[in-house]
XYZ file of C-alpha atoms in Angstrom:
563
model
C 0.172 0.039 -0.153
C 0.981 3.479 0.779
C 4.103 4.781 2.331
C 2.804 4.724 6.036
C 2.151 0.700 5.492
C 5.618 0.139 5.949
C 6.853 -0.620 8.881
C 7.597 1.697 11.384
C 10.658 3.043 12.869
C 11.451 1.949 16.758
C 9.771 3.916 19.234
C 11.626 6.784 20.171
C 14.242 6.810 16.778
C 14.530 10.340 15.198
C 12.738 8.583 11.665
C 9.573 8.233 14.020
C 9.549 11.398 15.357
C 10.182 13.193 11.645
C 7.585 10.839 10.048
C 4.836 11.862 12.246
C 5.518 15.099 12.120
C 5.244 15.313 7.915
C 2.110 13.441 8.803
C 0.572 15.949 11.397
C 1.485 19.467 9.781
C -0.489 18.330 6.564
C -3.467 17.165 8.041
C -3.179 19.871 10.133
C -3.366 22.351 7.226
C -6.074 20.218 5.740
C -8.114 20.872 8.986
C -7.544 24.721 8.872
C -8.429 24.962 5.056
C -11.649 22.919 5.530
C -12.561 24.595 8.667
C -11.809 28.153 7.141
C -13.803 26.923 4.166
C -17.130 26.073 6.713
C -16.321 29.077 9.099
C -16.744 31.255 5.584
C -20.246 29.504 4.840
C -21.497 30.071 8.110
C -21.106 33.766 7.917
C -22.601 33.861 4.609
C -25.771 31.639 5.148
C -27.837 33.397 7.183
C -28.565 35.289 3.732
C -30.526 32.289 2.930
C -34.241 33.398 4.337
C -34.517 29.650 5.919
C -31.382 29.955 7.544
C -31.322 28.275 11.338
C -35.398 27.808 10.573
C -35.416 24.454 12.255
C -39.755 24.597 11.169
C -38.341 23.863 7.444
C -37.519 20.601 7.464
C -39.616 18.015 9.614
C -36.787 15.854 10.155
C -34.951 18.789 11.763
C -37.760 19.873 14.045
C -37.712 16.486 15.173
C -34.530 16.142 15.996
C -34.365 19.711 17.713
C -37.229 18.465 19.859
C -36.073 15.625 20.656
C -32.842 17.197 22.056
C -34.462 19.486 23.986
C -36.388 16.791 25.607
C -33.021 15.152 26.090
C -30.757 18.175 27.630
C -33.988 18.455 30.084
C -33.289 14.658 31.539
C -36.163 12.938 29.547
C -33.361 10.798 28.081
C -35.648 7.886 26.095
C -39.310 8.104 24.814
C -42.282 6.053 25.250
C -42.050 4.727 21.412
C -39.609 3.203 19.405
C -37.043 5.464 17.436
C -38.390 6.654 14.187
C -35.595 8.225 13.239
C -31.901 7.100 13.996
C -31.405 8.319 17.296
C -27.865 9.340 17.701
C -28.002 12.495 16.198
C -30.615 13.659 18.625
C -28.484 12.773 21.499
C -25.542 14.589 20.274
C -27.555 17.576 20.286
C -28.986 17.369 23.345
C -25.473 16.809 24.770
C -24.646 20.080 22.889
C -27.670 21.800 24.189
C -27.133 20.962 27.532
C -23.621 22.654 27.486
C -24.826 25.693 25.131
C -28.666 25.826 25.611
C -31.111 24.947 22.518
C -28.570 27.279 20.244
C -28.735 26.293 16.486
C -25.458 28.713 16.216
C -23.769 26.268 18.349
C -24.509 23.089 16.831
C -23.658 24.674 13.204
C -20.356 25.158 14.830
C -19.902 22.005 16.187
C -20.731 20.580 12.516
C -17.940 22.813 11.005
C -15.312 21.599 12.836
C -16.392 17.898 12.918
C -16.675 18.732 8.877
C -12.978 19.864 8.801
C -11.963 16.617 11.118
C -13.998 14.448 8.220
C -11.312 16.029 5.732
C -8.215 15.512 7.526
C -9.402 11.790 8.740
C -9.945 11.338 4.703
C -6.339 12.617 4.110
C -4.856 10.324 6.405
C -6.872 7.390 5.118
C -5.994 8.701 1.294
C -2.208 8.474 2.681
C -2.526 5.025 3.676
C -4.527 3.828 1.072
C -1.973 5.785 -1.505
C 1.098 8.058 -0.665
C 1.030 11.534 1.204
C 0.192 13.419 -2.212
C -3.222 11.380 -3.010
C -3.553 12.174 0.988
C -3.526 15.851 1.021
C -5.109 15.891 -2.270
C -8.268 14.028 -0.775
C -8.416 16.217 2.331
C -9.045 19.370 0.242
C -10.974 17.874 -2.430
C -13.490 17.614 0.526
C -12.832 20.682 2.043
C -14.043 22.493 -0.923
C -16.609 19.568 -2.276
C -19.806 22.050 -2.352
C -22.758 19.549 -0.656
C -20.483 18.744 2.406
C -19.931 22.524 2.986
C -23.796 22.897 2.614
C -24.716 20.640 5.165
C -22.777 22.579 7.537
C -25.952 24.611 8.223
C -28.313 22.211 8.215
C -29.830 20.809 11.402
C -29.737 16.971 9.842
C -27.431 14.113 10.961
C -25.172 14.317 7.092
C -22.053 15.654 8.459
C -22.246 13.633 11.662
C -22.784 10.112 9.458
C -19.902 11.176 7.141
C -17.402 11.553 10.057
C -18.520 8.404 11.508
C -18.061 6.505 8.302
C -14.806 8.196 7.282
C -13.522 7.554 10.611
C -14.490 3.742 9.877
C -12.796 3.740 6.756
C -9.596 5.578 8.568
C -9.347 2.691 11.038
C -9.884 0.139 8.530
C -7.254 1.084 6.442
C -4.902 1.688 9.449
C -5.626 -2.312 9.714
C -5.513 -3.800 6.315
C -2.041 -4.158 6.783
C -1.521 -5.667 10.078
C -5.578 -6.940 11.308
C -5.567 -6.816 14.986
C -8.869 -7.919 16.597
C -8.498 -4.657 18.881
C -8.859 -2.594 15.868
C -11.506 -4.688 14.579
C -13.268 -3.818 17.933
C -13.089 -0.047 17.363
C -14.157 0.025 13.798
C -16.993 -2.171 15.098
C -17.962 0.408 17.750
C -17.720 3.033 15.069
C -19.987 0.828 12.967
C -22.830 0.886 15.952
C -22.450 4.530 16.129
C -22.812 5.016 12.498
C -25.991 2.546 11.902
C -27.467 4.832 15.238
C -27.179 7.655 12.844
C -28.150 6.374 9.863
C -29.047 2.780 9.733
C -28.070 1.971 6.289
C -24.806 0.989 7.590
C -26.189 -2.333 8.645
C -25.048 -3.586 5.381
C -21.336 -2.972 6.353
C -21.941 -5.372 9.440
C -22.155 -8.252 7.032
C -20.180 -6.863 4.026
C -17.255 -5.810 5.961
C -16.391 -9.298 7.920
C -17.298 -11.219 4.298
C -14.505 -8.836 2.202
C -12.376 -9.048 5.195
C -12.197 -13.030 5.254
C -11.920 -12.988 1.314
C -8.964 -10.373 1.283
C -7.310 -11.840 4.256
C -7.042 -15.230 3.053
C -3.394 -15.300 3.700
C -4.082 -15.328 7.347
C -5.204 -18.274 9.463
C -8.921 -19.194 9.984
C -8.317 -18.213 13.383
C -7.232 -15.002 13.326
C -9.774 -14.322 10.404
C -12.512 -15.473 12.643
C -11.347 -13.461 15.936
C -11.025 -10.357 13.965
C -14.732 -10.802 12.166
C -16.032 -11.840 15.568
C -14.725 -8.753 17.143
C -15.577 -6.634 14.349
C -19.587 -8.067 14.613
C -19.512 -8.151 18.305
C -18.546 -4.241 19.001
C -20.789 -3.171 16.419
C -23.949 -5.319 17.757
C -22.578 -3.910 21.682
C -23.088 -0.533 20.645
C -26.489 -1.165 18.532
C -28.045 -3.022 21.490
C -29.046 0.151 23.555
C -31.429 1.420 20.793
C -32.668 -2.176 20.194
C -33.295 -2.854 23.899
C -35.404 0.508 23.849
C -37.018 -0.330 21.416
C -38.281 -3.420 22.535
C -38.944 -2.157 26.153
C -41.447 0.377 24.049
C -43.122 -1.881 21.819
C -42.483 -5.885 23.016
C -41.570 -6.311 19.240
C -37.963 -6.512 17.724
C -36.819 -3.363 16.393
C -33.114 -3.181 15.796
C -32.815 0.655 15.127
C -35.719 2.048 13.439
C -39.463 1.987 12.606
C -39.252 4.301 9.690
C -37.451 1.115 7.132
C -40.774 -0.234 5.896
C -42.110 3.000 5.021
C -39.189 3.944 3.487
C -38.727 0.701 1.057
C -42.370 1.626 0.019
C -41.656 5.267 -0.818
C -38.848 3.674 -3.088
C -40.330 0.998 -4.394
C -43.774 1.408 -4.620
C -46.217 2.118 -7.175
C -45.523 5.758 -6.863
C -41.399 5.735 -6.269
C -39.833 8.285 -8.636
C -36.159 7.354 -7.939
C -36.086 10.172 -5.199
C -38.151 11.038 -1.959
C -41.574 11.543 -3.165
C -43.595 13.962 -1.646
C -47.393 13.871 -0.847
C -49.736 11.742 -0.105
C -48.213 8.145 -1.652
C -51.392 5.858 -1.159
C -51.859 6.773 2.318
C -48.054 6.391 3.292
C -47.619 10.151 3.617
C -50.266 10.774 5.987
C -49.360 10.906 9.819
C -45.457 12.203 9.132
C -45.858 14.392 11.695
C -47.303 12.363 14.616
C -44.437 9.722 14.194
C -41.821 12.364 14.302
C -43.012 13.644 17.455
C -43.907 10.385 18.749
C -47.592 10.898 18.985
C -48.412 6.954 17.308
C -49.018 3.932 19.595
C -45.554 1.728 19.718
C -47.265 -1.261 18.539
C -48.734 0.577 15.414
C -45.642 1.826 14.438
C -44.025 -1.210 14.578
C -46.898 -3.286 13.051
C -47.400 -0.238 10.235
C -43.570 -0.581 9.454
C -44.147 -4.408 8.826
C -47.190 -3.717 6.513
C -45.067 -1.313 4.547
C -42.259 -4.075 4.193
C -44.705 -6.658 3.551
C -46.747 -4.935 0.612
C -42.885 -3.831 -0.959
C -42.104 -7.247 -1.203
C -45.328 -8.261 -2.906
C -45.080 -5.424 -5.114
C -41.357 -6.024 -6.235
C -42.311 -10.194 -6.869
C -45.627 -8.826 -9.137
C -43.907 -6.332 -10.887
C -40.212 -7.765 -11.286
C -39.646 -5.579 -14.759
C -40.834 -2.314 -13.108
C -38.570 -2.774 -10.263
C -35.666 -3.273 -12.183
C -36.392 -0.259 -14.157
C -36.922 1.500 -11.090
C -33.555 0.507 -9.719
C -31.943 1.244 -13.401
C -33.715 4.718 -12.881
C -31.855 5.044 -9.091
C -28.634 4.200 -10.212
C -28.620 6.626 -12.925
C -29.880 9.502 -10.503
C -26.886 8.333 -8.068
C -24.648 8.326 -10.611
C -26.054 11.992 -12.023
C -24.378 15.525 -11.339
C -28.024 16.665 -10.280
C -27.975 16.984 -6.627
C -31.192 16.106 -5.011
C -33.148 17.400 -1.933
C -36.402 17.022 -0.493
C -37.059 20.532 0.917
C -33.534 20.969 1.272
C -32.957 22.710 -2.228
C -29.115 22.876 -2.552
C -29.766 25.047 -5.935
C -32.247 27.609 -4.205
C -29.238 27.738 -1.654
C -26.903 28.136 -4.097
C -28.607 31.605 -5.333
C -28.928 33.067 -1.828
C -25.405 32.042 -0.615
C -22.406 33.827 -2.357
C -19.913 30.947 -1.756
C -21.527 27.906 -2.882
C -21.718 29.999 -6.398
C -17.520 29.845 -6.028
C -15.167 27.782 -7.360
C -16.300 24.555 -5.198
C -15.973 21.282 -6.534
C -19.034 19.268 -6.948
C -20.510 15.390 -7.658
C -19.881 16.234 -11.767
C -16.049 16.373 -11.259
C -15.860 13.961 -8.538
C -17.178 11.156 -10.023
C -16.014 10.284 -13.452
C -12.121 10.716 -11.876
C -13.349 8.537 -9.119
C -14.995 5.983 -11.079
C -11.779 5.723 -13.194
C -9.432 5.225 -10.502
C -11.798 2.756 -8.888
C -11.359 0.510 -12.138
C -7.661 1.691 -13.159
C -6.690 0.704 -8.772
C -8.831 -2.877 -9.309
C -5.780 -5.062 -9.634
C -4.617 -3.667 -5.812
C -8.487 -4.477 -4.768
C -7.056 -6.574 -1.975
C -5.404 -3.322 -0.298
C -7.999 -0.888 -1.082
C -10.824 -3.401 0.258
C -12.124 -1.135 2.741
C -13.330 1.973 0.221
C -14.498 -0.290 -2.031
C -16.665 -2.164 0.215
C -18.290 1.386 1.891
C -18.921 2.712 -1.406
C -20.625 -0.507 -2.753
C -22.852 -0.539 0.378
C -23.685 2.927 -0.008
C -25.128 2.579 -3.804
C -26.792 -0.693 -2.866
C -28.436 0.682 0.396
C -29.935 4.031 -1.566
C -30.512 2.157 -5.072
C -32.665 0.107 -3.010
C -34.586 3.079 -1.605
C -34.386 6.156 -3.017
C -31.578 8.578 -4.257
C -30.701 12.109 -2.188
C -27.996 14.218 -2.475
C -26.929 13.880 1.055
C -27.346 10.207 1.303
C -24.307 9.835 -1.747
C -21.732 11.803 0.494
C -20.505 8.717 2.103
C -20.228 7.340 -1.115
C -18.165 10.983 -2.636
C -15.684 10.808 0.677
C -15.091 6.864 -1.111
C -14.369 7.942 -3.830
C -12.006 11.252 -3.558
C -8.954 8.912 -2.919
C -9.741 7.103 -6.238
C -10.119 10.892 -8.038
C -7.238 12.031 -6.451
C -5.226 8.713 -7.064
C -5.929 9.409 -11.160
C -4.994 13.343 -10.945
C -1.796 12.478 -9.118
C -0.954 9.459 -11.861
C -1.834 11.808 -15.231
C 0.628 14.203 -13.321
C 3.277 12.084 -12.658
C 3.093 10.398 -16.537
C 2.920 13.722 -18.099
C 6.050 15.159 -15.961
C 7.852 11.901 -16.875
C 6.895 12.503 -21.074
C 4.591 9.573 -20.962
C 1.445 11.099 -20.897
C 0.412 8.998 -24.228
C 0.077 6.079 -21.829
C -2.447 8.242 -19.442
C -5.023 8.808 -22.638
C -7.016 5.654 -22.260
C -8.290 6.628 -18.733
C -8.180 10.964 -19.788
C -10.685 9.491 -22.332
C -12.481 7.219 -20.317
C -12.761 10.052 -17.631
C -14.723 12.318 -20.536
C -16.979 10.075 -21.701
C -18.261 9.061 -18.026
C -17.983 12.901 -17.250
C -20.003 13.318 -20.019
C -22.964 10.887 -19.180
C -22.808 12.280 -15.373
C -23.199 15.594 -16.283
C -26.400 14.952 -18.602
C -29.079 17.325 -17.186
C -32.221 15.162 -16.634
C -35.695 16.836 -17.748
C -37.729 15.442 -14.827
C -35.269 16.649 -12.088
C -34.437 20.310 -13.372
C -32.162 22.104 -10.730
C -35.209 24.480 -10.199
C -36.956 21.501 -8.987
C -38.868 22.538 -5.544
C -37.895 26.234 -5.595
C -41.871 27.083 -5.101
C -41.694 24.895 -1.635
C -39.118 27.165 -0.828
C -40.940 30.219 -1.642
C -44.011 28.850 0.214
C -41.616 28.211 3.073
C -40.127 31.448 3.433
C -43.584 33.106 3.635
C -44.472 30.737 6.363
C -41.565 31.984 8.208
C -42.294 35.524 7.576
C -45.901 35.396 8.814
C -44.755 33.030 11.767
C -42.609 35.972 12.810
C -45.119 38.811 12.300
C -43.899 39.926 8.680
C -46.880 39.779 6.343
C -45.739 42.048 4.086
C -42.421 39.932 3.452
C -44.704 36.891 3.365
C -47.142 37.876 0.919
C -43.928 38.599 -1.282
C -42.743 35.138 -0.984
C -45.700 33.988 -1.628
C -46.057 35.484 -4.520
C -42.538 34.331 -5.774
C -44.099 30.456 -4.789
C -46.977 31.319 -7.509
C -44.649 32.626 -10.287
C -42.921 29.248 -10.375
C -43.612 26.686 -12.771
C -44.825 23.114 -11.957
C -41.485 21.739 -11.334
C -41.237 24.497 -8.355
C -43.796 22.026 -6.756
C -41.534 18.946 -6.754
C -44.370 16.682 -7.990
C -47.067 17.810 -5.794
C -50.261 18.763 -7.719
C -49.417 22.345 -8.611
C -53.612 23.343 -8.471
C -53.589 21.997 -4.547
C -50.278 23.806 -3.952
C -51.369 27.005 -5.783
C -54.687 26.752 -3.628
C -52.930 26.260 -0.555
C -50.623 29.056 -1.386
C -53.629 31.255 -2.008
C -55.017 30.531 1.957
C -51.671 31.491 3.341
C -51.761 34.775 1.178
C -55.251 35.509 2.376
C -54.236 34.910 6.092
C -51.447 37.337 5.207
C -53.643 39.882 4.140
C -55.620 39.727 7.394
C -52.914 39.991 9.261
C -52.342 43.113 7.751
C -55.593 44.259 8.786
C -56.614 43.954 4.717
C -60.233 41.783 4.866
C -61.012 42.841 1.211
C -58.014 41.402 -0.018
C -58.327 38.732 1.973
C -61.639 38.208 0.344
C -60.940 38.382 -3.264
C -57.849 36.197 -2.398
C -59.677 33.467 -1.019
C -62.565 33.800 -3.693
C -59.934 33.450 -6.096
C -58.926 30.004 -4.313
C -62.674 28.816 -4.327
C -63.275 29.590 -8.130
C -60.450 27.686 -9.561
C -60.320 25.067 -6.876
C -61.472 20.788 -8.382
C -62.222 19.428 -5.176
C -60.757 15.352 -6.354
C -59.134 13.802 -3.074
C -58.793 14.316 0.668
C -56.215 17.393 0.525
C -58.440 19.083 -2.101
C -61.171 18.593 0.261
C -59.532 20.087 3.469
C -58.545 22.843 1.276
C -61.671 23.634 0.516
C -63.236 23.171 3.883
C -60.762 25.429 5.013
C -60.705 28.066 2.539
C -64.725 28.260 3.299
C -64.201 28.424 6.671
C -61.945 31.338 7.179
C -64.370 33.199 4.489
C -67.193 32.407 6.597
C -65.170 34.299 9.501
C -64.164 36.934 7.303
C -67.663 37.640 5.805
C -69.296 41.029 7.379
C -71.356 39.985 9.892
C -70.059 36.621 10.801
């Protein structure tokens, strides 16, 4: 492997001290550069009207409320975990120390993100060499989506940190496997599972791949390594499993959201990414579930029902399932950054740094894929990076694709991308660039494919939802005039702005919000005009439009003279 995999100079020798110093200084520089980028981002981020507004994302609100409860001494709720619990407990610790400060969370995530870049640099150094290492760290330091999620109350930065930490431990262990390091890797994997349960795939994949790549070791040593890894991971996950059993008297390894996610990603309404709206009843009641307001047993049974329905659908529609899987793989490998209500491209218009010379998936993916192919002959040495990457692809192609979900895969691709860049540079310096032409051509072709715009997933997807949420924030905080301006921008967006939701119903819901904002301004006549427009346009056809019709008529009756 890289130069760090060679036997170390004996402790106390000048060579060891020199090598340690030559390692620490570049890693410190990578950490400092990454932290500086994230600090600049946090300074500019308040330009986004939804920055720090936890009500903007339902997951963020769930984590915030859970953390407040944890900081107040409520360490475990009365229902099984619906989302991965680790992030809420990390926030709870921060809230206990600094109060319920969103700013403190963002600073913590900036430091954690910078530490992730330094860890990736260390891993890249061991996978290849020092140059690949520091280029890898700096590439992640300026990778735009990783910077972007520093300013979100979501577990993304924590998830990437834990997975890169796992990669670093496995890479360190690859040359001289030891049971103690396997146990450390297992603990980190357990924490990664508690942050995002898709990491459970690694609980099986890592021992299998290790047993295959470590065939030069004795069977006893391989068995001890695998047992240490799996046992440490299971012990780390066990508190969540025990809590879920105590709350529901049913076996739930980590969360009760698994069945719903499988159905959303593979049912008849699946579109490759996270669907919005009422996907055959599956979208209803999400709020109460995030707030723990659902019977514990019912939450578990619901997950089981959705999992069973998904399996039935897959068996009955194998052709459609394969087409959907191909679509999700294409989305995973495309440059577009998909969000739910966390719209990267909307934020890019608001925050100057995101419009700067930062790296994106369209650059990293082609170089990384070519690097993986070029390095395949060394797969037994590089197996941790391959294993983590494949598990990421499989886990989210099996459910649905979002930009924040593929960041771990990006971190695995970055060292391979850096390796290709260094290899091409060395070839050019040696006057042997002709030898690099095939891989350069392959990278160019992959870049063309990765960066092809997808007509069904434009960058403006979801912009109307952003303006609607901004209007809600202004109105909630007593700025009805600003709310009206935001609602006007939402209505001016095209159909893609509603991110797959029915444009007519969303227009009606926005008009109702505008009517309430006009009433807040004391403009009853204006509010009545907006309500009349809404009722004249609305076609009642489903539960959502019926509810809208009822709410609009009720509000109009309240505003009518003599009411």
